[in-house]
mmCIF file of C-alpha atoms in Angstrom:
data_model
loop_
_atom_site.group_PDB
_atom_site.id
_atom_site.type_symbol
_atom_site.label_atom_id
_atom_site.label_comp_id
_atom_site.label_asym_id
_atom_site.label_seq_id
_atom_site.Cartn_x
_atom_site.Cartn_y
_atom_site.Cartn_z
ATOM 1 C CA MET A 924 32.332 31.859 100.162
ATOM 2 C CA GLY A 925 35.760 30.291 101.260
ATOM 3 C CA TYR A 926 37.701 30.801 104.306
ATOM 4 C CA VAL A 927 41.116 30.250 105.590
ATOM 5 C CA ALA A 928 42.505 27.751 107.724
ATOM 6 C CA ASP A 929 45.380 27.484 110.074
ATOM 7 C CA ARG A 930 47.266 24.241 109.530
ATOM 8 C CA TRP A 931 49.284 24.674 112.376
ATOM 9 C CA HIS A 932 46.859 25.040 115.271
ATOM 10 C CA LYS A 933 43.835 23.232 116.115
ATOM 11 C CA THR A 934 40.484 24.923 115.779
ATOM 12 C CA ARG A 935 38.832 22.759 118.471
ATOM 13 C CA PRO A 936 41.677 22.002 120.903
ATOM 14 C CA ALA A 937 40.687 19.661 124.026
ATOM 15 C CA LYS A 938 40.471 20.869 127.305
ATOM 16 C CA GLY A 939 43.575 21.044 129.080
ATOM 17 C CA GLU A 940 45.986 20.914 126.087
ATOM 18 C CA ALA A 941 49.085 22.556 126.477
ATOM 19 C CA GLU A 942 49.610 25.964 124.579
ATOM 20 C CA CYS A 943 51.772 26.451 121.774
ATOM 21 C CA GLY A 944 55.067 27.424 122.420
ATOM 22 C CA GLU A 945 55.449 29.845 119.569
ATOM 23 C CA HIS A 946 51.852 31.375 119.020
ATOM 24 C CA LYS A 947 50.080 32.336 122.565
ATOM 25 C CA GLY A 948 46.702 31.224 122.967
ATOM 26 C CA LEU A 949 46.895 28.435 120.466
ATOM 27 C CA VAL A 950 47.451 24.660 120.453
ATOM 28 C CA ALA A 951 49.757 23.166 118.032
ATOM 29 C CA SER A 952 48.419 20.570 115.692
ATOM 30 C CA LYS A 953 50.450 17.647 114.246
ATOM 31 C CA ALA A 954 51.471 19.757 111.256
ATOM 32 C CA HIS A 955 53.057 22.542 113.488
ATOM 33 C CA GLY A 956 56.334 23.717 111.728
ATOM 34 C CA SER A 957 55.887 21.729 108.680
ATOM 35 C CA GLY A 958 55.012 23.298 105.238
ATOM 36 C CA LYS A 959 52.792 26.390 104.527
ATOM 37 C CA ARG A 960 50.769 27.487 107.545
ATOM 38 C CA TRP A 961 47.728 29.035 105.644
ATOM 39 C CA GLN A 962 45.283 26.968 103.948
ATOM 40 C CA ALA A 963 42.650 28.731 101.597
ATOM 41 C CA ARG A 964 39.415 26.809 101.049
ATOM 42 C CA TYR A 965 36.614 27.544 98.695
ATOM 43 C CA ASP A 966 34.069 25.624 96.338
ATOM 44 C CA ASP A 967 34.439 25.473 92.697
ATOM 45 C CA PRO A 968 31.488 26.075 90.455
ATOM 46 C CA ASN A 969 30.330 22.418 91.074
ATOM 47 C CA GLY A 970 30.450 22.737 94.922
ATOM 48 C CA CYS A 971 33.394 20.800 95.258
ATOM 49 C CA GLU A 972 35.878 21.863 97.875
ATOM 50 C CA ILE A 973 39.251 23.359 96.316
ATOM 51 C CA THR A 974 42.343 24.093 98.528
ATOM 52 C CA SER A 975 45.853 25.854 98.229
ATOM 53 C CA LEU A 976 48.608 26.535 100.829
ATOM 54 C CA HIS A 977 49.989 29.585 101.312
ATOM 55 C CA LYS A 978 53.120 31.269 103.592
ATOM 56 C CA THR A 979 50.801 34.161 105.072
ATOM 57 C CA LYS A 980 47.150 34.440 105.933
ATOM 58 C CA THR A 981 47.011 37.399 103.728
ATOM 59 C CA GLU A 982 47.978 35.578 100.715
ATOM 60 C CA ALA A 983 45.306 32.757 101.488
ATOM 61 C CA GLU A 984 42.679 35.383 101.629
ATOM 62 C CA ASN A 985 43.738 37.174 98.435
ATOM 63 C CA GLU A 986 43.775 33.662 96.794
ATOM 64 C CA ILE A 987 39.961 33.478 98.268
ATOM 65 C CA VAL A 988 39.079 36.730 96.697
ATOM 66 C CA LYS A 989 40.376 36.116 93.623
ATOM 67 C CA GLN A 990 38.851 32.644 92.897
ATOM 68 C CA GLU A 991 35.580 34.001 94.015
ATOM 69 C CA SER A 992 35.608 36.618 91.491
ATOM 70 C CA ALA A 993 36.629 34.193 88.611
ATOM 71 C CA LYS A 994 33.609 32.550 89.539
ATOM 72 C CA GLN A 995 31.218 35.512 89.219
ATOM 73 C CA THR A 996 32.863 36.756 85.720
ATOM 74 C CA GLY A 997 33.028 33.063 84.300
ATOM 75 C CA SER A 998 36.865 33.114 84.222
ATOM 76 C CA TRP A 999 37.485 30.423 86.821
ATOM 77 C CA LEU A 1000 39.841 27.706 86.030
ATOM 78 C CA ASP A 1001 40.490 24.675 88.323
ATOM 79 C CA PRO A 1002 44.208 24.890 89.639
ATOM 80 C CA LYS A 1003 44.726 21.412 89.126
ATOM 81 C CA ALA A 1004 43.355 21.130 85.675
ATOM 82 C CA GLY A 1005 46.508 22.407 84.085
ATOM 83 C CA THR A 1006 48.558 19.645 85.727
ATOM 84 C CA ILE A 1007 47.579 17.259 83.101
ATOM 85 C CA THR A 1008 50.515 15.896 80.391
ATOM 86 C CA VAL A 1009 50.315 17.199 77.187
ATOM 87 C CA GLU A 1010 50.344 13.622 75.944
ATOM 88 C CA LYS A 1011 47.202 12.761 77.934
ATOM 89 C CA TYR A 1012 45.263 15.708 76.829
ATOM 90 C CA ALA A 1013 46.115 15.664 73.172
ATOM 91 C CA LEU A 1014 45.487 11.837 72.996
ATOM 92 C CA GLU A 1015 42.208 11.556 75.231
ATOM 93 C CA THR A 1016 40.867 14.733 75.258
ATOM 94 C CA TRP A 1017 41.586 16.559 72.064
ATOM 95 C CA LEU A 1018 42.076 13.851 69.489
ATOM 96 C CA PRO A 1019 38.390 12.127 70.307
ATOM 97 C CA ALA A 1020 36.880 15.548 69.931
ATOM 98 C CA GLN A 1021 37.950 15.929 66.415
ATOM 99 C CA ASN A 1022 34.904 15.520 64.238
ATOM 100 C CA ILE A 1023 36.985 13.136 61.701
ATOM 101 C CA ILE A 1024 36.880 9.568 60.361
ATOM 102 C CA GLY A 1025 39.110 6.862 61.206
ATOM 103 C CA ARG A 1026 41.860 7.400 58.358
ATOM 104 C CA SER A 1027 42.130 10.813 59.583
ATOM 105 C CA VAL A 1028 42.478 10.076 63.247
ATOM 106 C CA LYS A 1029 45.247 7.849 62.312
ATOM 107 C CA GLU A 1030 46.987 10.730 60.333
ATOM 108 C CA TYR A 1031 46.421 13.218 63.182
ATOM 109 C CA LYS A 1032 47.812 10.621 65.820
ATOM 110 C CA GLY A 1033 50.521 10.007 63.757
ATOM 111 C CA ALA A 1034 51.671 13.710 63.899
ATOM 112 C CA LEU A 1035 51.250 13.938 67.433
ATOM 113 C CA ASP A 1036 52.999 10.997 67.747
ATOM 114 C CA ARG A 1037 55.911 12.056 65.738
ATOM 115 C CA TYR A 1038 56.352 15.604 66.582
ATOM 116 C CA LEU A 1039 54.678 16.645 69.597
ATOM 117 C CA ILE A 1040 54.839 13.795 72.163
ATOM 118 C CA PRO A 1041 58.543 13.234 71.931
ATOM 119 C CA GLU A 1042 59.367 17.224 72.612
ATOM 120 C CA TRP A 1043 56.456 17.681 75.268
ATOM 121 C CA GLY A 1044 54.607 14.642 76.096
ATOM 122 C CA ASN A 1045 55.595 14.259 79.953
ATOM 123 C CA ARG A 1046 55.266 18.272 80.667
ATOM 124 C CA GLN A 1047 52.035 19.538 82.300
ATOM 125 C CA ILE A 1048 50.191 21.226 79.621
ATOM 126 C CA ARG A 1049 50.153 24.588 81.986
ATOM 127 C CA SER A 1050 53.757 24.604 81.953
ATOM 128 C CA ILE A 1051 54.503 25.314 78.304
ATOM 129 C CA ARG A 1052 55.848 28.835 77.733
ATOM 130 C CA PRO A 1053 55.162 30.920 74.510
ATOM 131 C CA SER A 1054 59.062 30.968 73.814
ATOM 132 C CA GLU A 1055 58.915 27.045 73.677
ATOM 133 C CA ALA A 1056 56.012 27.105 71.556
ATOM 134 C CA GLY A 1057 57.801 29.315 68.952
ATOM 135 C CA ALA A 1058 61.027 27.397 69.311
ATOM 136 C CA TRP A 1059 58.977 23.969 68.592
ATOM 137 C CA GLN A 1060 57.218 25.391 65.830
ATOM 138 C CA GLN A 1061 61.068 25.899 64.448
ATOM 139 C CA LEU A 1062 61.902 22.293 65.069
ATOM 140 C CA LEU A 1063 59.490 21.095 62.482
ATOM 141 C CA THR A 1064 61.764 22.282 59.843
ATOM 142 C CA SER A 1065 65.289 22.549 61.347
ATOM 143 C CA LYS A 1066 64.898 19.069 63.551
ATOM 144 C CA TYR A 1067 62.385 17.204 61.665
ATOM 145 C CA GLU A 1068 63.212 18.488 58.225
ATOM 146 C CA LEU A 1069 59.300 19.061 57.305
ATOM 147 C CA SER A 1070 58.865 21.166 54.254
ATOM 148 C CA ARG A 1071 56.008 22.671 51.752
ATOM 149 C CA SER A 1072 52.635 22.510 53.688
ATOM 150 C CA TYR A 1073 53.819 20.062 56.145
ATOM 151 C CA PRO A 1074 55.181 22.375 58.922
ATOM 152 C CA ASN A 1075 51.830 24.613 58.839
ATOM 153 C CA ARG A 1076 49.648 21.410 58.976
ATOM 154 C CA VAL A 1077 51.486 19.963 62.039
ATOM 155 C CA ALA A 1078 51.507 23.029 63.733
ATOM 156 C CA ARG A 1079 47.754 23.580 63.011
ATOM 157 C CA TYR A 1080 46.987 20.083 64.984
ATOM 158 C CA VAL A 1081 49.051 21.067 67.852
ATOM 159 C CA ARG A 1082 47.735 24.627 68.274
ATOM 160 C CA GLY A 1083 44.332 23.079 68.052
ATOM 161 C CA VAL A 1084 45.202 20.936 71.101
ATOM 162 C CA PHE A 1085 46.130 24.207 73.104
ATOM 163 C CA ARG A 1086 43.271 26.367 71.622
ATOM 164 C CA LEU A 1087 41.190 23.345 73.203
ATOM 165 C CA ALA A 1088 42.483 23.689 76.593
ATOM 166 C CA VAL A 1089 41.646 27.063 76.801
ATOM 167 C CA ILE A 1090 38.095 26.356 75.780
ATOM 168 C CA ASP A 1091 37.849 23.651 78.281
ATOM 169 C CA ARG A 1092 39.322 25.892 81.068
ATOM 170 C CA VAL A 1093 42.417 23.839 81.613
ATOM 171 C CA ILE A 1094 44.650 26.638 80.898
ATOM 172 C CA ALA A 1095 44.285 30.179 80.970
ATOM 173 C CA VAL A 1096 45.599 31.322 77.358
ATOM 174 C CA SER A 1097 47.168 29.176 74.691
ATOM 175 C CA PRO A 1098 51.297 29.270 74.853
ATOM 176 C CA PHE A 1099 50.638 29.906 70.900
ATOM 177 C CA ASP A 1100 48.891 33.429 71.380
ATOM 178 C CA GLY A 1101 50.717 35.607 69.769
ATOM 179 C CA ILE A 1102 52.912 33.168 67.930
ATOM 180 C CA LYS A 1103 52.608 33.342 64.319
ATOM 181 C CA ALA A 1104 51.978 29.845 62.763
ATOM 182 C CA PRO A 1105 54.526 28.482 59.932
ATOM 183 C CA MET A 1106 54.041 29.877 56.664
ATOM 184 C CA LEU A 1107 51.945 27.834 54.288
ATOM 185 C CA VAL A 1108 53.967 27.347 51.426
ATOM 186 C CA GLN A 1109 51.785 26.709 48.253
ATOM 187 C CA SER A 1110 53.680 25.581 45.323
ATOM 188 C CA ASP A 1111 52.274 27.197 41.960
ATOM 189 C CA VAL A 1112 50.449 24.415 39.965
ATOM 190 C CA TYR A 1113 51.007 24.056 36.392
ATOM 191 C CA PRO A 1114 48.333 21.718 34.829
ATOM 192 C CA PRO A 1115 48.135 20.109 31.564
ATOM 193 C CA ASP A 1116 46.286 21.903 28.774
ATOM 194 C CA ILE A 1117 43.655 20.379 26.720
ATOM 195 C CA ALA A 1118 46.141 19.226 24.003
ATOM 196 C CA GLU A 1119 48.590 17.634 26.666
ATOM 197 C CA VAL A 1120 45.389 15.632 28.181
ATOM 198 C CA GLN A 1121 44.372 14.577 24.759
ATOM 199 C CA LEU A 1122 47.710 13.297 23.945
ATOM 200 C CA LEU A 1123 47.727 11.326 27.217
ATOM 201 C CA VAL A 1124 44.224 9.584 26.682
ATOM 202 C CA GLU A 1125 45.322 8.834 23.159
ATOM 203 C CA HIS A 1126 48.608 7.089 24.379
ATOM 204 C CA ALA A 1127 46.874 5.423 27.145
ATOM 205 C CA TYR A 1128 47.429 1.564 26.501
ATOM 206 C CA LYS A 1129 44.196 0.226 28.188
ATOM 207 C CA PRO A 1130 40.613 1.757 27.367
ATOM 208 C CA LEU A 1131 40.739 1.678 31.293
ATOM 209 C CA TRP A 1132 43.133 4.325 31.524
ATOM 210 C CA ALA A 1133 41.833 6.340 28.759
ATOM 211 C CA ALA A 1134 38.417 6.407 30.297
ATOM 212 C CA MET A 1135 39.832 7.391 33.624
ATOM 213 C CA PHE A 1136 42.156 10.188 32.553
ATOM 214 C CA GLU A 1137 39.809 12.038 30.632
ATOM 215 C CA VAL A 1138 37.043 11.518 33.233
ATOM 216 C CA ASP A 1139 39.070 12.710 35.520
ATOM 217 C CA ALA A 1140 40.219 15.850 33.500
ATOM 218 C CA GLN A 1141 36.324 16.315 32.822
ATOM 219 C CA THR A 1142 35.176 16.277 36.646
ATOM 220 C CA GLY A 1143 38.372 17.216 38.653
ATOM 221 C CA LEU A 1144 37.590 14.202 40.883
ATOM 222 C CA ARG A 1145 39.943 13.342 43.524
ATOM 223 C CA SER A 1146 42.025 9.989 42.839
ATOM 224 C CA GLY A 1147 39.889 7.952 45.715
ATOM 225 C CA GLU A 1148 36.718 9.569 44.199
ATOM 226 C CA LEU A 1149 37.530 8.526 40.724
ATOM 227 C CA ARG A 1150 38.321 5.298 41.397
ATOM 228 C CA GLY A 1151 35.437 4.932 43.529
ATOM 229 C CA MET A 1152 32.827 6.054 41.064
ATOM 230 C CA ARG A 1153 29.855 3.858 40.896
ATOM 231 C CA LEU A 1154 26.993 3.371 38.336
ATOM 232 C CA GLU A 1155 24.249 4.361 41.024
ATOM 233 C CA LYS A 1156 25.693 7.627 41.662
ATOM 234 C CA VAL A 1157 25.332 8.955 37.940
ATOM 235 C CA ASP A 1158 22.413 10.609 36.759
ATOM 236 C CA PHE A 1159 22.671 10.226 32.971
ATOM 237 C CA LEU A 1160 19.407 12.089 32.496
ATOM 238 C CA ARG A 1161 20.018 15.271 34.360
ATOM 239 C CA ARG A 1162 23.842 14.789 33.856
ATOM 240 C CA LEU A 1163 24.932 14.893 37.603
ATOM 241 C CA TYR A 1164 27.288 13.060 39.713
ATOM 242 C CA HIS A 1165 26.714 12.355 43.381
ATOM 243 C CA VAL A 1166 30.138 12.436 44.997
ATOM 244 C CA ASP A 1167 30.035 10.891 48.280
ATOM 245 C CA GLU A 1168 32.437 8.021 48.831
ATOM 246 C CA GLN A 1169 36.062 7.137 47.505
ATOM 247 C CA VAL A 1170 38.247 4.042 47.254
ATOM 248 C CA VAL A 1171 40.727 4.247 50.322
ATOM 249 C CA TYR A 1172 43.563 1.682 51.207
ATOM 250 C CA GLU A 1173 44.298 0.799 55.038
ATOM 251 C CA ALA A 1174 47.104 -1.550 56.325
ATOM 252 C CA GLY A 1175 45.609 -4.455 57.517
ATOM 253 C CA LYS A 1176 42.381 -3.926 55.960
ATOM 254 C CA GLY A 1177 43.227 -3.520 52.313
ATOM 255 C CA LEU A 1178 40.914 -1.685 49.942
ATOM 256 C CA TYR A 1179 37.457 -0.625 50.676
ATOM 257 C CA LEU A 1180 34.651 2.088 50.175
ATOM 258 C CA ASP A 1181 34.657 4.991 52.583
ATOM 259 C CA LYS A 1182 32.881 8.343 53.079
ATOM 260 C CA LEU A 1183 34.670 11.538 52.204
ATOM 261 C CA LYS A 1184 36.935 13.143 54.890
ATOM 262 C CA THR A 1185 34.710 16.482 54.959
ATOM 263 C CA GLY A 1186 31.403 17.381 54.248
ATOM 264 C CA ALA A 1187 32.629 19.852 51.835
ATOM 265 C CA GLY A 1188 33.802 16.950 49.658
ATOM 266 C CA LYS A 1189 30.241 15.722 49.333
ATOM 267 C CA ARG A 1190 28.901 17.507 46.483
ATOM 268 C CA VAL A 1191 26.930 16.986 43.439
ATOM 269 C CA LEU A 1192 28.964 17.680 40.325
ATOM 270 C CA PRO A 1193 27.989 18.872 36.975
ATOM 271 C CA LEU A 1194 28.703 16.686 34.065
ATOM 272 C CA SER A 1195 29.339 17.489 30.560
ATOM 273 C CA GLN A 1196 27.433 15.563 27.635
ATOM 274 C CA ARG A 1197 31.039 14.285 26.434
ATOM 275 C CA THR A 1198 31.561 12.772 30.116
ATOM 276 C CA VAL A 1199 28.093 11.541 30.182
ATOM 277 C CA ASP A 1200 28.647 9.832 26.679
ATOM 278 C CA LEU A 1201 31.961 8.330 27.555
ATOM 279 C CA LEU A 1202 30.786 6.946 30.865
ATOM 280 C CA ALA A 1203 28.022 5.513 28.971
ATOM 281 C CA ALA A 1204 29.890 3.990 26.383
ATOM 282 C CA TYR A 1205 32.548 2.541 28.797
ATOM 283 C CA VAL A 1206 29.790 1.101 30.943
ATOM 284 C CA ALA A 1207 28.287 -0.598 28.004
ATOM 285 C CA ALA A 1208 31.552 -2.178 26.989
ATOM 286 C CA HIS A 1209 32.546 -3.059 30.552
ATOM 287 C CA PRO A 1210 29.355 -3.799 32.655
ATOM 288 C CA PRO A 1211 29.832 -3.157 36.415
ATOM 289 C CA ALA A 1212 29.332 -5.733 38.830
ATOM 290 C CA THR A 1213 25.553 -6.435 39.841
ATOM 291 C CA GLU A 1214 26.231 -7.982 43.354
ATOM 292 C CA GLY A 1215 28.986 -8.080 45.986
ATOM 293 C CA GLU A 1216 31.150 -5.585 47.990
ATOM 294 C CA TRP A 1217 31.930 -3.772 44.736
ATOM 295 C CA ALA A 1218 28.747 -3.927 42.768
ATOM 296 C CA GLY A 1219 28.055 -0.876 40.522
ATOM 297 C CA LEU A 1220 31.715 0.000 40.590
ATOM 298 C CA ILE A 1221 32.481 1.668 37.093
ATOM 299 C CA PHE A 1222 36.233 1.396 37.068
ATOM 300 C CA ARG A 1223 38.084 -2.057 37.912
ATOM 301 C CA MET A 1224 40.850 -4.182 37.449
ATOM 302 C CA PRO A 1225 40.470 -7.503 35.284
ATOM 303 C CA ASN A 1226 39.994 -9.367 38.701
ATOM 304 C CA ARG A 1227 37.260 -7.205 39.174
ATOM 305 C CA LEU A 1228 38.709 -5.496 42.390
ATOM 306 C CA PRO A 1229 38.995 -1.423 42.380
ATOM 307 C CA VAL A 1230 41.849 0.323 41.129
ATOM 308 C CA GLY A 1231 44.819 1.024 43.430
ATOM 309 C CA GLU A 1232 46.307 4.435 43.719
ATOM 310 C CA SER A 1233 49.464 3.281 43.165
ATOM 311 C CA THR A 1234 48.330 1.284 40.284
ATOM 312 C CA ILE A 1235 46.707 4.043 38.384
ATOM 313 C CA ASP A 1236 49.904 6.328 39.125
ATOM 314 C CA TRP A 1237 52.273 3.722 37.722
ATOM 315 C CA ALA A 1238 49.952 3.617 34.619
ATOM 316 C CA LEU A 1239 49.737 7.160 34.063
ATOM 317 C CA LYS A 1240 53.789 7.331 34.134
ATOM 318 C CA GLN A 1241 54.033 4.824 31.611
ATOM 319 C CA THR A 1242 51.590 6.834 29.488
ATOM 320 C CA CYS A 1243 53.515 9.686 29.722
ATOM 321 C CA ARG A 1244 56.504 7.859 28.493
ATOM 322 C CA TYR A 1245 54.585 6.610 25.627
ATOM 323 C CA ALA A 1246 53.592 10.026 24.650
ATOM 324 C CA LYS A 1247 56.977 11.653 25.251
ATOM 325 C CA SER A 1248 55.320 14.200 27.427
ATOM 326 C CA PRO A 1249 56.601 15.611 30.917
ATOM 327 C CA PRO A 1250 56.026 13.440 34.145
ATOM 328 C CA ARG A 1251 52.420 14.073 35.692
ATOM 329 C CA HIS A 1252 50.311 12.712 38.387
ATOM 330 C CA MET A 1253 46.968 12.059 38.764
ATOM 331 C CA HIS A 1254 46.174 15.221 40.801
ATOM 332 C CA ASP A 1255 47.500 17.032 37.844
ATOM 333 C CA PHE A 1256 44.054 16.230 35.928
ATOM 334 C CA ARG A 1257 42.357 17.951 38.787
ATOM 335 C CA HIS A 1258 44.268 20.786 38.526
ATOM 336 C CA HIS A 1259 43.558 20.953 34.740
ATOM 337 C CA TYR A 1260 39.651 20.821 35.488
ATOM 338 C CA ALA A 1261 40.213 23.757 37.831
ATOM 339 C CA SER A 1262 42.235 25.693 35.234
ATOM 340 C CA VAL A 1263 39.637 25.185 32.473
ATOM 341 C CA LEU A 1264 36.906 26.575 35.025
ATOM 342 C CA ILE A 1265 38.873 29.607 36.027
ATOM 343 C CA ALA A 1266 39.751 30.374 32.357
ATOM 344 C CA GLY A 1267 36.289 30.332 31.350
ATOM 345 C CA GLY A 1268 35.444 32.888 33.981
ATOM 346 C CA GLU A 1269 34.125 30.860 36.930
ATOM 347 C CA ASN A 1270 34.185 32.675 40.138
ATOM 348 C CA PRO A 1271 36.536 31.204 43.150
ATOM 349 C CA LYS A 1272 33.226 30.240 45.046
ATOM 350 C CA VAL A 1273 32.094 27.955 42.279
ATOM 351 C CA VAL A 1274 35.610 26.426 41.820
ATOM 352 C CA GLN A 1275 35.662 25.729 45.446
ATOM 353 C CA LYS A 1276 32.263 23.736 45.065
ATOM 354 C CA ARG A 1277 33.219 21.784 41.973
ATOM 355 C CA LEU A 1278 36.383 20.599 43.716
ATOM 356 C CA GLY A 1279 35.143 20.013 47.167
ATOM 357 C CA HIS A 1280 37.411 22.415 49.028
ATOM 358 C CA LYS A 1281 36.415 23.092 52.531
ATOM 359 C CA ASP A 1282 36.680 26.767 52.108
ATOM 360 C CA VAL A 1283 37.214 29.282 49.367
ATOM 361 C CA MET A 1284 40.775 30.237 51.111
ATOM 362 C CA THR A 1285 41.992 26.606 50.006
ATOM 363 C CA THR A 1286 41.051 27.122 46.317
ATOM 364 C CA LEU A 1287 42.800 30.956 46.069
ATOM 365 C CA ARG A 1288 45.886 29.490 47.950
ATOM 366 C CA VAL A 1289 45.994 26.663 45.429
ATOM 367 C CA TYR A 1290 45.147 28.629 42.419
ATOM 368 C CA ALA A 1291 45.669 32.348 43.011
ATOM 369 C CA HIS A 1292 48.191 32.507 40.206
ATOM 370 C CA LEU A 1293 45.631 30.967 37.546
ATOM 371 C CA PHE A 1294 43.057 33.593 38.845
ATOM 372 C CA ALA A 1295 45.822 36.408 38.424
ATOM 373 C CA GLU A 1296 45.927 35.168 34.660
ATOM 374 C CA ALA A 1297 42.395 35.215 34.309
ATOM 375 C CA GLU A 1298 42.391 38.774 35.458
ATOM 376 C CA GLU A 1299 44.925 39.492 32.917
ATOM 377 C CA GLN A 1300 42.765 38.313 30.083
ATOM 378 C CA THR A 1301 40.003 40.168 31.167
ATOM 379 C CA ARG A 1302 42.037 43.606 31.031
ATOM 380 C CA GLU A 1303 43.354 42.329 27.562
ATOM 381 C CA VAL A 1304 39.863 41.873 26.491
ATOM 382 C CA LEU A 1305 38.679 45.152 27.704
ATOM 383 C CA ASP A 1306 41.683 47.114 26.115
ATOM 384 C CA ALA A 1307 41.151 45.666 22.891
ATOM 385 C CA ALA A 1308 37.270 46.214 22.840
ATOM 386 C CA TRP A 1309 38.015 49.843 23.500
ATOM 387 C CA ALA A 1310 41.400 50.402 21.452
ATOM 388 C CA LYS A 1311 41.072 52.968 18.403
ATOM 389 C CA PRO A 1312 42.759 51.518 15.249
ATOM 390 C CA GLY A 1313 46.595 51.799 15.593
ATOM 391 C CA GLU A 1314 46.682 51.940 19.364
ATOM 392 C CA THR A 1315 48.138 48.941 21.259
ATOM 393 C CA GLY A 1316 46.012 45.926 21.110
ATOM 394 C CA ALA A 1317 44.399 46.794 18.446
ATOM 395 C CA GLU A 1318 45.841 44.427 15.832
ATOM 396 C CA LYS A 1319 42.823 42.577 14.560
ATOM 397 C CA GLU A 1320 38.759 42.892 14.914
ATOM 398 C CA SER A 1321 36.886 40.411 16.699
ATOM 399 C CA PRO A 1322 34.427 38.408 14.590
ATOM 400 C CA GLN A 1323 31.856 38.586 17.012
ATOM 401 C CA GLN A 1324 31.247 41.822 18.293
ATOM 402 C CA GLY A 1325 33.677 43.927 15.923
ATOM 403 C CA GLY A 1326 36.254 44.606 18.853
ATOM 404 C CA ARG A 1327 39.785 44.090 18.771
ATOM 405 C CA ILE A 1328 41.813 41.230 20.280
ATOM 406 C CA PRO A 1329 45.366 41.517 20.858
ATOM 407 C CA GLU A 1330 48.164 39.106 19.088
ATOM 408 C CA SER A 1331 49.183 37.502 22.284
ATOM 409 C CA ARG A 1332 45.501 36.160 22.856
ATOM 410 C CA ARG A 1333 45.397 35.066 18.969
ATOM 411 C CA SER A 1334 48.429 32.858 19.435
ATOM 412 C CA LYS A 1335 47.490 31.030 22.556
ATOM 413 C CA GLY A 1336 44.697 29.073 21.421
ATOM 414 C CA ALA A 1337 41.242 28.150 23.508
ATOM 415 C CA LEU A 1338 42.981 27.208 26.405
ATOM 416 C CA LYS A 1339 46.778 28.266 26.862
ATOM 417 C CA GLN A 1340 49.393 26.349 29.242
ATOM 418 C CA VAL A 1341 49.080 28.479 32.639
ATOM 419 C CA SER A 1342 52.205 29.834 33.946
ATOM 420 C CA GLY A 1343 52.954 31.535 37.215
#
């Protein structure tokens, strides 16, 4: 249990010392009249003494009762812990606590350096108020001009800093509690249909690009995963591909193979027979290296190095020009793969697993409008199946089950271009 000490007077005065002129029966100490008189003393949960100064004895006694009660309930906070600066806590405590690989550490630190530290870096972490937290989030768009998903992403990092500070008992409550995060703006994706993908493959001006474009459309791999495909990861017999690494580029380090950023990205991907045949034919015509850093790499440049991200992006832009099709990005092939799965009736959880998303909400957020389109197709099928001759949607009988399929479905082909 703690106790209260009188700083202005000695507890064990020497015999014969003069009495305090202000307080009878007490002997003045050197601190008499300087600062707050009463000192609350108590031990923290680890047995280390904590002190605080107060104007009155009652305030000091109340402080001890408050701290002792907090220790009993498990809600005790070190009063000095919250004095750490936002910069120090973010970079030395929060960042190392994130279970992320080196490239992500660089990304996270870059966001903190650009948007958090210039605003609050020198502030004590306990000093940030909710009103300031809300105002800071507004700065992401007004001052730093971030758009699309970036305000939400940066705010997520910073909110995580304060959330960990609460868990660490550095602060009692996060200033972001009750403050809505910036809206996650997710633009609708409009993937190429099968006809457009085939057109791009046909107009690819090198066998390398044609193979990479088609494999990407058939697997939905991310650019780095596609460029990092290795022969030993392909199970031709079971028609599977083990996705667990990717080619990345880092300034000062160049291109290298690295593990995936998240555990969800590590997956076993079913391959179609067409994809297996395509890979087998390409490998037979262009055998991978059998030794060295890039041994087994399926797709590589003439100098036997991996394909760089900017290189394949440029190749796709050129191919789009030759095909006279709208400009596309490599990620559009991934979207195409997802759209094929959704149109085929795959549920969101399966699509999430195939794409390597960390959670199904990510999948739903990106492809919500495609799932909505698939739902509408389901309604059309049901309406057509139950419609009587002459009713809306009963224009043509299904050759398979004698049901009716609407004209709108018949005119769109096997896989239509999806619109929002």
